[in-house]
PDB file of C-alpha atoms and ligand atoms in Angstrom:
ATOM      1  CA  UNK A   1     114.401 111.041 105.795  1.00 63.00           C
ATOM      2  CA  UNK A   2     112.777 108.234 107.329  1.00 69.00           C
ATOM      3  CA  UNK A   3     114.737 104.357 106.144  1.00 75.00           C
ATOM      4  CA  UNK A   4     112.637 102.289 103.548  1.00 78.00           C
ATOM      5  CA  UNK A   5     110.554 100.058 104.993  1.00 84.00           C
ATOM      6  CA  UNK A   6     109.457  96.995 102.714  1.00 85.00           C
ATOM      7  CA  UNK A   7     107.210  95.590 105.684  1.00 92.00           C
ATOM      8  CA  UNK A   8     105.245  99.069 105.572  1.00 93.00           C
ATOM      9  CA  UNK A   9     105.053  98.834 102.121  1.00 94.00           C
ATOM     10  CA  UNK A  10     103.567  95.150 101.944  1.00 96.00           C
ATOM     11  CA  UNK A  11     100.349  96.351 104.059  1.00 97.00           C
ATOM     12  CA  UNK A  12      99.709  99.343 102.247  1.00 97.00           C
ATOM     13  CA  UNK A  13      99.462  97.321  99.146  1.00 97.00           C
ATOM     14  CA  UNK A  14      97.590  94.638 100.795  1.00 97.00           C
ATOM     15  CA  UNK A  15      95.012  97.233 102.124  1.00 98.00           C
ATOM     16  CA  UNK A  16      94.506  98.612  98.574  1.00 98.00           C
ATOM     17  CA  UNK A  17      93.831  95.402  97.336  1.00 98.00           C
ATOM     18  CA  UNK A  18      91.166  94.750  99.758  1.00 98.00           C
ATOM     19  CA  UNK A  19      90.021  97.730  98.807  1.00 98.00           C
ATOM     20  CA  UNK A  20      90.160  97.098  95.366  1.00 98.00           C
ATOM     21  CA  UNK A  21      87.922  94.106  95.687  1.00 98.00           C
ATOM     22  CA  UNK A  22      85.707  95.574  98.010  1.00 97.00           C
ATOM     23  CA  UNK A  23      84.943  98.753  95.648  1.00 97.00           C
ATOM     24  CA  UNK A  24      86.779  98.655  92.245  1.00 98.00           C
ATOM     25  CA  UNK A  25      88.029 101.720  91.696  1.00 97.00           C
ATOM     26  CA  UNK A  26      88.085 103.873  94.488  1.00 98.00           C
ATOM     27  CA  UNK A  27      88.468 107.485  92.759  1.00 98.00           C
ATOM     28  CA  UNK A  28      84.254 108.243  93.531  1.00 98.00           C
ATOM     29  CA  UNK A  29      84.795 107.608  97.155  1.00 98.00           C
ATOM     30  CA  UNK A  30      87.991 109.338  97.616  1.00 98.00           C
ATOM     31  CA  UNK A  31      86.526 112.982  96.248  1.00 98.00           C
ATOM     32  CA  UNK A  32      83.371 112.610  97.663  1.00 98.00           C
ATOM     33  CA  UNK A  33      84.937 111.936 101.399  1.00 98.00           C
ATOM     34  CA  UNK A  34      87.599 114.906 100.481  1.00 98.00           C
ATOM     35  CA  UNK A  35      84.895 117.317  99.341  1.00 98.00           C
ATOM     36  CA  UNK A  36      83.125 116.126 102.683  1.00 98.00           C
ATOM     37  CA  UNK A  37      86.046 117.299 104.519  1.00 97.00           C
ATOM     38  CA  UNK A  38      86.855 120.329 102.749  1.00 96.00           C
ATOM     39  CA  UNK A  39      83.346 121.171 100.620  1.00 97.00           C
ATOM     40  CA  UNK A  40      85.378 124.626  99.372  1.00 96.00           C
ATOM     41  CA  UNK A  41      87.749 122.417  97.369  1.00 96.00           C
ATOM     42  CA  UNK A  42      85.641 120.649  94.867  1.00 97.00           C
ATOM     43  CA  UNK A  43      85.336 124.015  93.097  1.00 97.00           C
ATOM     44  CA  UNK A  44      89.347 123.633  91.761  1.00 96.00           C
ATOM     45  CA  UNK A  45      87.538 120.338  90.113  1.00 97.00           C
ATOM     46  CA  UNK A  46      84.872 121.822  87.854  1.00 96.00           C
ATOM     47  CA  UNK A  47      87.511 121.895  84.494  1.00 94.00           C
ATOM     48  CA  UNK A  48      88.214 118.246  85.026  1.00 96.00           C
ATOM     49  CA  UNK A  49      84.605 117.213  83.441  1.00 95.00           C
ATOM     50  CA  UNK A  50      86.015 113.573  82.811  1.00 96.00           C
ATOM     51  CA  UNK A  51      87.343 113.028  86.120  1.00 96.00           C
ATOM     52  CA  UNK A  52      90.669 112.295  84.215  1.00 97.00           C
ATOM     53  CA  UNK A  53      92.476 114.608  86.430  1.00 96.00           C
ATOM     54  CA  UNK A  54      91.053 113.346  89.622  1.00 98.00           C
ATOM     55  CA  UNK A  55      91.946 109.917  88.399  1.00 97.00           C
ATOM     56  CA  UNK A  56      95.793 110.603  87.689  1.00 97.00           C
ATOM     57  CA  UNK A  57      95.910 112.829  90.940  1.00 97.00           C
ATOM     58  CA  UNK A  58      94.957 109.670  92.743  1.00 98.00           C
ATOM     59  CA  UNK A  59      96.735 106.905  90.966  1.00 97.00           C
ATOM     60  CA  UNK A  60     100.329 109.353  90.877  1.00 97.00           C
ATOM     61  CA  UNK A  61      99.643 110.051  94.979  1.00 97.00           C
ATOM     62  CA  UNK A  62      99.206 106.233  95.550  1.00 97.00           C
ATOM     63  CA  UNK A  63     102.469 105.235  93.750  1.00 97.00           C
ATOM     64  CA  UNK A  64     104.364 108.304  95.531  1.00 96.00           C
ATOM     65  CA  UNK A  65     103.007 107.117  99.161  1.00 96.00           C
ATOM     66  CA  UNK A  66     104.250 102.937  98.206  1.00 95.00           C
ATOM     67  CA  UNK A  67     107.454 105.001  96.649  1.00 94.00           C
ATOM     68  CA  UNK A  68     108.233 106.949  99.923  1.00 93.00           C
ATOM     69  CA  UNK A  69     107.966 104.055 102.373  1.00 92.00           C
ATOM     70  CA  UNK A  70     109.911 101.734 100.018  1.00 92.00           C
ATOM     71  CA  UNK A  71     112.517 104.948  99.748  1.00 87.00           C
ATOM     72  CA  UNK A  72     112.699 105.903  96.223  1.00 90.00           C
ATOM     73  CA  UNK A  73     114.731 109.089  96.422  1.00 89.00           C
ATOM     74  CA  UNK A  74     112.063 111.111  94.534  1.00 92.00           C
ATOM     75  CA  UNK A  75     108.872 110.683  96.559  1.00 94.00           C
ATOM     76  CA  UNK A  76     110.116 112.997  99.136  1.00 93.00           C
ATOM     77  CA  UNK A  77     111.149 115.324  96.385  1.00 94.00           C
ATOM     78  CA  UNK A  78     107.682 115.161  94.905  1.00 96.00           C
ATOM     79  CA  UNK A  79     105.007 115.769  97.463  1.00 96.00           C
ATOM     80  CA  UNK A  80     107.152 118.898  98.819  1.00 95.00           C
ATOM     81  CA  UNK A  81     107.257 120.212  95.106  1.00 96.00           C
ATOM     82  CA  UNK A  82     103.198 119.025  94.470  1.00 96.00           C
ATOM     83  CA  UNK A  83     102.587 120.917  97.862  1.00 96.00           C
ATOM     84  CA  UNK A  84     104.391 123.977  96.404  1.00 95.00           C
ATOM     85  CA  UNK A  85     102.748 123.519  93.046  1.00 96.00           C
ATOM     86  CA  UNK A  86      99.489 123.092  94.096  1.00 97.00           C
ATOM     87  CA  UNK A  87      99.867 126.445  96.417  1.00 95.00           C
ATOM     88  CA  UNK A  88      99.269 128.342  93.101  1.00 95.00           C
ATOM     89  CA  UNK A  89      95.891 126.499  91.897  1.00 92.00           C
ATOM     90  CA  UNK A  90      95.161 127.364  95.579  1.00 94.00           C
ATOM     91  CA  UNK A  91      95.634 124.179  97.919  1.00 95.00           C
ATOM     92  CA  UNK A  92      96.340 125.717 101.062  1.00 93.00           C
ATOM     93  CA  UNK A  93      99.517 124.006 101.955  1.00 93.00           C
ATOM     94  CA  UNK A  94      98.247 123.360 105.458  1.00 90.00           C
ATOM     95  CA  UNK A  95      95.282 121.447 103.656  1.00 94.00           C
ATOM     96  CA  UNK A  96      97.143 118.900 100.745  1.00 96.00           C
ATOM     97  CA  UNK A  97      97.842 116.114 102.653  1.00 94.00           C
ATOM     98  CA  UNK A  98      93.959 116.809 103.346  1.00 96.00           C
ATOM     99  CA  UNK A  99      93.653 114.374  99.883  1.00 97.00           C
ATOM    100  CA  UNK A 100      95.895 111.500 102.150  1.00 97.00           C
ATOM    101  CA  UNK A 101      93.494 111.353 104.973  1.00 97.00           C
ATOM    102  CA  UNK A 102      90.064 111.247 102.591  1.00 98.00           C
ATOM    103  CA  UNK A 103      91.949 108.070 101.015  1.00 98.00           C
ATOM    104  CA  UNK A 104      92.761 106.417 104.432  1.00 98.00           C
ATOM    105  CA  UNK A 105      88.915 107.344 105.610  1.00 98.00           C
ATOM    106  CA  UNK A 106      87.686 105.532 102.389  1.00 98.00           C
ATOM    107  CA  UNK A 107      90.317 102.585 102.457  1.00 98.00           C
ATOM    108  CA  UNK A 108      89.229 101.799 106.182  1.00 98.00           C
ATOM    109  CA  UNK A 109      85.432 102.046 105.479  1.00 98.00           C
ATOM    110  CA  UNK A 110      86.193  99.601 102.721  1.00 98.00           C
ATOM    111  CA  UNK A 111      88.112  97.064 104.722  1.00 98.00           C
ATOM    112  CA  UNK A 112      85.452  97.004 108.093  1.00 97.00           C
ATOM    113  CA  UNK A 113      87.002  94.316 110.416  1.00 96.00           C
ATOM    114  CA  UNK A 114      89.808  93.236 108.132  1.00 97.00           C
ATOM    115  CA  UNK A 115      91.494  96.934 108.815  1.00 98.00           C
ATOM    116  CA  UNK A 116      93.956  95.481 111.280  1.00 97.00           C
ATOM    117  CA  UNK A 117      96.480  97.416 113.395  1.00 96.00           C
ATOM    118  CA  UNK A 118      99.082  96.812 110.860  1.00 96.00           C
ATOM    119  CA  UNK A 119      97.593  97.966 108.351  1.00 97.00           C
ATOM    120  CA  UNK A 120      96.247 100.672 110.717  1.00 97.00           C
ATOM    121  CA  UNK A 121     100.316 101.323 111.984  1.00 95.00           C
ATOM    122  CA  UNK A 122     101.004 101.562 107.875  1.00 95.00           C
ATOM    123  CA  UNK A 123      98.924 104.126 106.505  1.00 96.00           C
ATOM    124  CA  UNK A 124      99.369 106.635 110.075  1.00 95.00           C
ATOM    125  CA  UNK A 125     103.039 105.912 109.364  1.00 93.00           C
ATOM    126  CA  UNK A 126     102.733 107.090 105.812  1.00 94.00           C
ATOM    127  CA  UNK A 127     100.466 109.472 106.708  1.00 95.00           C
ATOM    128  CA  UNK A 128     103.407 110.663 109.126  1.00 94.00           C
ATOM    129  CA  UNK A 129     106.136 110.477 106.364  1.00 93.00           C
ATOM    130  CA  UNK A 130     104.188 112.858 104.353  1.00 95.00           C
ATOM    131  CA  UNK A 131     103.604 115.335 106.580  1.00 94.00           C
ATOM    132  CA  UNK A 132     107.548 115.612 107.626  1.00 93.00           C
ATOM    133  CA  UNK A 133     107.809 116.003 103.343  1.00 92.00           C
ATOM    134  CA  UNK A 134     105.165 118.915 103.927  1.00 92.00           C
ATOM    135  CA  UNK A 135     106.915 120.415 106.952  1.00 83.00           C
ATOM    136  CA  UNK A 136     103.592 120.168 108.278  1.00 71.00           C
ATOM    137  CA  UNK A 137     104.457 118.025 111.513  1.00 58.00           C
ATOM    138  CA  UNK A 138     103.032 114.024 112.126  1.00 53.00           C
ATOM    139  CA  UNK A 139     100.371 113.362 110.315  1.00 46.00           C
ATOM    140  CA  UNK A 140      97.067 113.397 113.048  1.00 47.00           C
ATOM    141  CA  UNK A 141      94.711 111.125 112.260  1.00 44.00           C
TER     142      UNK A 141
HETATM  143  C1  HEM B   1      93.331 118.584  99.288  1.00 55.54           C
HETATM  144  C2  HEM B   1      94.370 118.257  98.564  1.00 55.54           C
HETATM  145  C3  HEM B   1      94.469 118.378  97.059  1.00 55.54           C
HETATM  146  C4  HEM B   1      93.705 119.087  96.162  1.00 55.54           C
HETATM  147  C5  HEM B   1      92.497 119.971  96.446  1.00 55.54           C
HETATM  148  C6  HEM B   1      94.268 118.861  94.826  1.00 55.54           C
HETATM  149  C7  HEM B   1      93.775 119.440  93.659  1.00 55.54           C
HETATM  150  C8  HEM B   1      94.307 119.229  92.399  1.00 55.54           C
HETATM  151  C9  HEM B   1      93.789 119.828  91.179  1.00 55.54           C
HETATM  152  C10 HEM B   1      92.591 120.780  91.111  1.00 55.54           C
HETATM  153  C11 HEM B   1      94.565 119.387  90.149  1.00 55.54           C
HETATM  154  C12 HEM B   1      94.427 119.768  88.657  1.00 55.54           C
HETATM  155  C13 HEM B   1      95.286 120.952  88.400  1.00 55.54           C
HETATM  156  C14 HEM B   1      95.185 121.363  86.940  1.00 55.54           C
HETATM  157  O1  HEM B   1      94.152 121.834  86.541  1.00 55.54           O
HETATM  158  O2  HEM B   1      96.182 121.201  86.254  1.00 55.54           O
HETATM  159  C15 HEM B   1      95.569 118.508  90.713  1.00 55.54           C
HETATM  160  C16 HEM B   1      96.525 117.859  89.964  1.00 55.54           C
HETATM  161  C17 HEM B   1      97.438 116.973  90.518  1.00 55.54           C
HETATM  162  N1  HEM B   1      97.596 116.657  91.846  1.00 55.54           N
HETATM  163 FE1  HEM B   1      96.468 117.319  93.375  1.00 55.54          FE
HETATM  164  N2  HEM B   1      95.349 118.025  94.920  1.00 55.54           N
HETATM  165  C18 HEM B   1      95.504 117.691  96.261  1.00 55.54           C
HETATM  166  C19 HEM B   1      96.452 116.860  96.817  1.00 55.54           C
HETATM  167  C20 HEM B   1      97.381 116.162  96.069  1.00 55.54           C
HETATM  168  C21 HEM B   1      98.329 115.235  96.640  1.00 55.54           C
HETATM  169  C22 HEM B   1      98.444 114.889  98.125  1.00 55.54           C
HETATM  170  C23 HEM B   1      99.093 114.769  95.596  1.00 55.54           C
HETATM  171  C24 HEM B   1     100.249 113.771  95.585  1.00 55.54           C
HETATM  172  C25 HEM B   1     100.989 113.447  96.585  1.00 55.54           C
HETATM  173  C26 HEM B   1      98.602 115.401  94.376  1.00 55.54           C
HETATM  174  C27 HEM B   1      99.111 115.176  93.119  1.00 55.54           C
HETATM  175  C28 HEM B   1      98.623 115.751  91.948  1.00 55.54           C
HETATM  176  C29 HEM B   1      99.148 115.441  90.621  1.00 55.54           C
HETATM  177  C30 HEM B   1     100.282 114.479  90.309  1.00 55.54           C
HETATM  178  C31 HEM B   1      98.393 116.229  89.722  1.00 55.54           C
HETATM  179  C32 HEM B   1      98.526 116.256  88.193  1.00 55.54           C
HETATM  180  C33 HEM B   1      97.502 115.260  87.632  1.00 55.54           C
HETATM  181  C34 HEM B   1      97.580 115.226  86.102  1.00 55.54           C
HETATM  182  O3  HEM B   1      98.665 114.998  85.603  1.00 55.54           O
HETATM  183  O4  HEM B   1      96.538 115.390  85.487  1.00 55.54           O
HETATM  184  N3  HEM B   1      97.559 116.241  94.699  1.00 55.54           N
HETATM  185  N4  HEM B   1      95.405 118.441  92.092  1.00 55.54           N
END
């Protein structure tokens, strides 16, 4: 497991607070880039009519990504048991961290010039972190 990295962790935050002002709440962009990238997942969706669920899935990723680059010892824990879990509402495994890269496509549209290369190092680092949780290799982005 990769050492905690409070630097990492500052841009991240800084990024979604950009993004924050830029769009409020991202949740709308996020799903609609996902279900850009992968149209044949929106169907698992169609029982979450209040877009509670999508909401939650987003916020509880977010903390977990800040978690595993500060090293809280469950984040690595969490997305290898969420990529197991999710398996059986059929995610293919190959395609959860799918979700990561829709948020970093819609946090770097957001920020324009102001996504800098270390906030550009920060999320392909945490992109890479949860890939090794997955077993599914650097993240390629
Ligand atoms: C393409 C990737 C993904 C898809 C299609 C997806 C899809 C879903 C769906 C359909 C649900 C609702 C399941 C239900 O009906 O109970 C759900 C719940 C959840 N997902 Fe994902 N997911 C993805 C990636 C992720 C990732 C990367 C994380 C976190 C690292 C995550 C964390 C969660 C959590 C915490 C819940 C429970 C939300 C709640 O309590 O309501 N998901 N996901």
């Amino acid at each position: 497991m990769e050492a905690p990295d409070a630097g990492l962790a500052a841009e991240l935050e800084r990024s979604l607070e950009l993004t924050a002002e830029r769009l409020g709440d991202p949740t709308a962009q996020v799903y609609r880039r996902l279900f850009e990238l992968a149209p044949d997942l929106e169907p698992l969706f169609a029982g979450d009519r209040s877009g509670s669920v999508r909401g939650e899935m987003l916020q509880r990723a977010l903390e977990t990504l800040l978690d595993l680059v500060r090293g809280a010892p469950y984040a690595h824990g969490l997305i290898a048991t969420e990529q197991i879990n999710h398996a059986q509402f059929g995610v293919p495994p190959a395609r959860f961290t799918l979700f990561l890269v829709a948020v970093v496509d819609v946090v770097r549209d957001a920020l324009g010039a102001q996504w800098d290369a270390a906030i550009a190092a920060a999320w392909q680092a945490v992109l890479d972190r949860a890939a090794a949780a997955c077993g599914t290799g650097p993240g390629a982005r």
